[in-house]
Short mmCIF file of C-alpha atoms in Angstrom, two decimals:
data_model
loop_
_atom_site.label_atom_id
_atom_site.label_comp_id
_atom_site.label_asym_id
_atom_site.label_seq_id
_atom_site.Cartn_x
_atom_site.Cartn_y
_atom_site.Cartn_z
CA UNK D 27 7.26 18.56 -55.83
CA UNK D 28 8.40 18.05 -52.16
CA UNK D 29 10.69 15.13 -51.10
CA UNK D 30 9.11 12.18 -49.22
CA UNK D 31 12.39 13.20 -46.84
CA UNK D 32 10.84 16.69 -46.26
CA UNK D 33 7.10 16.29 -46.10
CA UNK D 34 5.35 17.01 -43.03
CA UNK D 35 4.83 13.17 -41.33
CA UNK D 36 0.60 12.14 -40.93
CA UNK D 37 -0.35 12.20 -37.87
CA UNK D 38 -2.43 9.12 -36.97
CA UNK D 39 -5.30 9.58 -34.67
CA UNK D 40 -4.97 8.15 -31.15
CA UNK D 41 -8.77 8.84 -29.98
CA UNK D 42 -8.82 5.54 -28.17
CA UNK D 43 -12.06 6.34 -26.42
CA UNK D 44 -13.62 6.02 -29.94
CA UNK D 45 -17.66 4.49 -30.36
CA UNK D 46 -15.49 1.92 -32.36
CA UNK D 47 -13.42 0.55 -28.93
CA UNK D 48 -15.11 -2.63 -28.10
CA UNK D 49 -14.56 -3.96 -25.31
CA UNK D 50 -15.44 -7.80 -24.10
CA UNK D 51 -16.55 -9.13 -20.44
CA UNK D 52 -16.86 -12.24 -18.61
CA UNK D 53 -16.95 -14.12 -15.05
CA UNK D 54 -15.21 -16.71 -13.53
CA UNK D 55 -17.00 -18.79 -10.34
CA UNK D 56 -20.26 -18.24 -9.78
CA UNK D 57 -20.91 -21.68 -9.12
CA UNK D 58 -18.13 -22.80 -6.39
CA UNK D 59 -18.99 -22.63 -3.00
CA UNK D 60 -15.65 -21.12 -2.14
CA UNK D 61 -14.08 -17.60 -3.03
CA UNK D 62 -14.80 -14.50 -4.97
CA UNK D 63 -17.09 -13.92 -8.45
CA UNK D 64 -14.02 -12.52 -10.52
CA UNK D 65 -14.62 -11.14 -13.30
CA UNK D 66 -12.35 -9.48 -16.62
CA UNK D 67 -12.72 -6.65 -19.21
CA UNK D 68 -10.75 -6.93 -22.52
CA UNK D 69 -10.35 -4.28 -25.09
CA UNK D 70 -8.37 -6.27 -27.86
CA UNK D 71 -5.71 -4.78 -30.25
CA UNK D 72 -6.99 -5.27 -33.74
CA UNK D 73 -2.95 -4.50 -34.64
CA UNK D 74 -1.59 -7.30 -32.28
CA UNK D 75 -3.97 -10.06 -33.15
CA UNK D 76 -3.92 -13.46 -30.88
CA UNK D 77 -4.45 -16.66 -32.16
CA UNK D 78 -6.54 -19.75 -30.50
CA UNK D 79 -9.21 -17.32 -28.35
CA UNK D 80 -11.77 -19.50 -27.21
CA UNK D 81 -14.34 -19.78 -24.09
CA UNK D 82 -11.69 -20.58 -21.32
CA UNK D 83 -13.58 -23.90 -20.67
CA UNK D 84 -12.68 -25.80 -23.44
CA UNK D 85 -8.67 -25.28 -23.05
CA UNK D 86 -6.28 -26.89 -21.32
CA UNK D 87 -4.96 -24.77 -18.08
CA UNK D 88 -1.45 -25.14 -19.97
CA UNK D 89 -3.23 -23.47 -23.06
CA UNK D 90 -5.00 -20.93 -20.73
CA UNK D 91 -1.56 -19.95 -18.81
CA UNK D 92 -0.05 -18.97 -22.42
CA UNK D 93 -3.25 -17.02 -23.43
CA UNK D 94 -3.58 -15.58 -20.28
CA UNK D 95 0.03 -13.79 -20.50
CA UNK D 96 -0.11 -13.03 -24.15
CA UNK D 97 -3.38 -11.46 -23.87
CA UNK D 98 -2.03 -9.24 -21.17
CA UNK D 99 1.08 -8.10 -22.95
CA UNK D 100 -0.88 -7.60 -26.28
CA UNK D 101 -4.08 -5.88 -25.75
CA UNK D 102 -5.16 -2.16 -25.90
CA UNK D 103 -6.03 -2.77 -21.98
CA UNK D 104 -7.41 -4.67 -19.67
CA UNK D 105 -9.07 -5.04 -16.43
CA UNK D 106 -9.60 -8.21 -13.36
CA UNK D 107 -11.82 -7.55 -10.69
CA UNK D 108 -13.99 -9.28 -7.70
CA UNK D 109 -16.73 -9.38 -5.45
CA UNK D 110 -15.96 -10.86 -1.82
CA UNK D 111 -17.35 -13.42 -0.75
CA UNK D 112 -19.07 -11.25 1.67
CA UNK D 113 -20.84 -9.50 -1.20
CA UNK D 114 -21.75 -12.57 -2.38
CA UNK D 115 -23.28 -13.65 0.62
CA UNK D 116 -25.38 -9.83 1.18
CA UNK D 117 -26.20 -8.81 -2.41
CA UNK D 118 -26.35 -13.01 -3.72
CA UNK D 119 -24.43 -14.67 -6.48
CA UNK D 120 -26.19 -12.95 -9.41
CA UNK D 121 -25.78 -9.71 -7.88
CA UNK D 122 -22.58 -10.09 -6.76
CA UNK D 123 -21.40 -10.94 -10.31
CA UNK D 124 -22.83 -7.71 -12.15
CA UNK D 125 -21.07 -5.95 -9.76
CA UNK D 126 -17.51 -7.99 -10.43
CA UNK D 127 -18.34 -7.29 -14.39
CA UNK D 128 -18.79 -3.29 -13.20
CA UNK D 129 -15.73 -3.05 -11.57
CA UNK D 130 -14.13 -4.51 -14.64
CA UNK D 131 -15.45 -2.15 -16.75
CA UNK D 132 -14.74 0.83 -14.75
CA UNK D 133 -11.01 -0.76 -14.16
CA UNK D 134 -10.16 0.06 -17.73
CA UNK D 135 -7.58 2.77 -18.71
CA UNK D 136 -9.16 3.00 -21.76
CA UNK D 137 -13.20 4.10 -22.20
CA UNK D 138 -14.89 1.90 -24.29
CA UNK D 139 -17.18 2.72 -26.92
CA UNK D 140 -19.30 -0.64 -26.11
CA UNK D 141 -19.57 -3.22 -23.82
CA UNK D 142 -20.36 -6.98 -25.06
CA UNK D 143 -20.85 -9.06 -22.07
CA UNK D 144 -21.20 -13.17 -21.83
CA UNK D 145 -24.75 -14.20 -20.85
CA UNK D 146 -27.89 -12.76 -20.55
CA UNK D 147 -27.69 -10.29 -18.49
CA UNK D 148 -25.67 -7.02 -17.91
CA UNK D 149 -24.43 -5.29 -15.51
CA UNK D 150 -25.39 -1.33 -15.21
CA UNK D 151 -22.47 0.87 -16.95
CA UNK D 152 -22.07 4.18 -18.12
CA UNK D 153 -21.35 2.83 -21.66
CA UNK D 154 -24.10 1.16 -24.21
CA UNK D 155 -23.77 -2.84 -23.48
CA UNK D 156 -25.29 -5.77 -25.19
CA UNK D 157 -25.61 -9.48 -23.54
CA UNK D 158 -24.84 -11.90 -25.73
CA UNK D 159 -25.53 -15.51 -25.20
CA UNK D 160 -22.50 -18.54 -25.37
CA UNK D 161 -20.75 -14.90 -26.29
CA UNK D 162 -17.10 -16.47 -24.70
CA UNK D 163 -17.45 -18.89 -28.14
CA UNK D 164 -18.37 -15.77 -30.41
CA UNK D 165 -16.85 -12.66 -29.88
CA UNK D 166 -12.99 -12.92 -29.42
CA UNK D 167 -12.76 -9.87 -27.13
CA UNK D 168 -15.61 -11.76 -24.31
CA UNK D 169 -13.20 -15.19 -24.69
CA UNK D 170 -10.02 -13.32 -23.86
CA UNK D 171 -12.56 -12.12 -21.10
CA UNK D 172 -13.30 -15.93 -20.07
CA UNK D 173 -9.32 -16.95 -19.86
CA UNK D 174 -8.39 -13.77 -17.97
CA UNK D 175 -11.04 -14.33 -15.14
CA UNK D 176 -10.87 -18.22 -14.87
CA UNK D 177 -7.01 -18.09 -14.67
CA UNK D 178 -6.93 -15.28 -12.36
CA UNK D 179 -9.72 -17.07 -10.23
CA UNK D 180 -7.64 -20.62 -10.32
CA UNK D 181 -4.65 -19.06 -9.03
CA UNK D 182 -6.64 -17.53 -5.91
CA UNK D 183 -7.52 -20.82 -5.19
CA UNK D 184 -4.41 -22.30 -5.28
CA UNK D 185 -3.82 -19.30 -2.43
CA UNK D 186 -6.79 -20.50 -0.47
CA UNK D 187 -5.34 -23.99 -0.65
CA UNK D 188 -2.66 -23.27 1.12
CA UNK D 189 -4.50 -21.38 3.72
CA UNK D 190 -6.95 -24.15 4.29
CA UNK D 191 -5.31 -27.27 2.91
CA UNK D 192 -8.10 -29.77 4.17
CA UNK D 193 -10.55 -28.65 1.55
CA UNK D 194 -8.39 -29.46 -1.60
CA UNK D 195 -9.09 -25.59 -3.27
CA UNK D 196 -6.59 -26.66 -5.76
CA UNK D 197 -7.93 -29.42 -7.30
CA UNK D 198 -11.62 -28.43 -7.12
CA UNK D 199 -11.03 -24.75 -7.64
CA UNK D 200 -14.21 -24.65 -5.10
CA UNK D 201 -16.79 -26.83 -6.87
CA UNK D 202 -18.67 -28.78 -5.46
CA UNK D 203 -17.48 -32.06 -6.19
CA UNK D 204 -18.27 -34.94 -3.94
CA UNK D 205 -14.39 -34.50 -2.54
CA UNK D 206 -14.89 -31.00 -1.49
CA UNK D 207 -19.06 -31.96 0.42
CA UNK D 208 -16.95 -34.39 2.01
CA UNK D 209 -14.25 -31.90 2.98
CA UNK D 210 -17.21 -29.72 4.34
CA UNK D 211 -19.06 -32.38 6.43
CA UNK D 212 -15.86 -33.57 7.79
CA UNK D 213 -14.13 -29.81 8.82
CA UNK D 214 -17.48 -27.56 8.43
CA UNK D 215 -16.86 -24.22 6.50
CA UNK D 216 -14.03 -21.81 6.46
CA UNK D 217 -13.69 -17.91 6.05
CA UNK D 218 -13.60 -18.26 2.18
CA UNK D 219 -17.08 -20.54 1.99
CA UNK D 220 -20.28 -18.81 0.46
CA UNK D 221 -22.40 -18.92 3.71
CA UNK D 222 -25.68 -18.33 1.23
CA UNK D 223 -24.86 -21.65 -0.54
CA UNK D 224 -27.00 -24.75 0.46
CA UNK D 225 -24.09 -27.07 0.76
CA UNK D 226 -22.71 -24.47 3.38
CA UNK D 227 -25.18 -24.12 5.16
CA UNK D 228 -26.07 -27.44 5.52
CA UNK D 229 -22.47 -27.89 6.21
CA UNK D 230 -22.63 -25.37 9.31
CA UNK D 231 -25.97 -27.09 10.65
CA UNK D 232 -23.80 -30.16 10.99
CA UNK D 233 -21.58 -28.28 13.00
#
């Protein structure tokens, strides 16, 4: 019988690109009138699990600055991306958000099996997808997702606020609250605002 000292090791597979890699999406800011569509892809580590993954919108931004780095330092990979606001404004909001998601995707070191994506509708990939509705409160991989792409997004706008402090981008993260259509009527619309939007156009007419 041979020793457990001299026996040949087992190799463990490392065929990350697997059918079994799952990896989750989601978008952050389709709604403001301000800024990019971002967008994040998460492949999770089932080894390194991470406790308290929820959709991004029901945490605190304290709770979501903790997630956001642990998620980052624990996952298989992971992947932010954008669309302009210029894209935005050419291929529209809904557009403009598949193609965020996309770019996600394809931002990945690490080819996923399957793509679950927040919402109802997905983006085209070169992987099999499914949407899946309220999916950031489901499916831990599409929350991770969620808190990636709305912390990401916040800390853009705290950049845009201090390239264009009249509109309050820090506060409002480029909602539009009845501060920041005030902040529009007052100063009109900036670089960073969605020209396609209503309020921004409406905005511009004034001007």
């Amino acid at each position: 019988m041979r020793s457990r000292k001299s026996s040949k090791p087992e190799q463990i597979s490392l065929v990350f690109d697997a059918p079994g890699l799952v990896a989750g999406v989601d978008e952050a800011g389709r709604g403001p009138l301000a800024g990019p569509v971002v967008a994040a892809a998460v492949i999770l580590d089932e080894l390194k699990p991470i406790r308290g993954l929820k959709d991004s919108k029901v945490l605190t931004e304290k709770r979501r600055e903790a997630l956001f780095d642990e998620i980052r330092a624990k996952a298989l990979c992971c992947s932010i991306a954008e669309a302009s606001v210029d894209e935005i404004d050419t291929l529209n909001i809904l557009h403009a958000t598949m193609l965020a998601m996309r770019r996600a995707v394809e931002g990945l070191r690490l080819l996923p099996g399957k793509v679950l994506v927040d919402g109802n509708r997905l983006p085209v990939l070169r992987v099999p997808a499914e949407a899946i509705v309220k999916g950031d409160a489901k499916i831990k991989s599409i929350s991770a997702a969620s808190i990636l792409a709305k912390v990401h997004r916040d800390r853009l706008c705290s950049v845009l606020d201090e390239a264009h402090p009249q509109y309050g981008f820090a506060t409002h993260k480029g909602y539009p609250t009845p501060e920041h259509l005030a902040a529009l009527r007052t100063h009109g619309a900036c670089v960073v605002h969605r020209r396609s939007f209503a309020p921004v156009r409406e905005a511009l007419s004034l001007k």
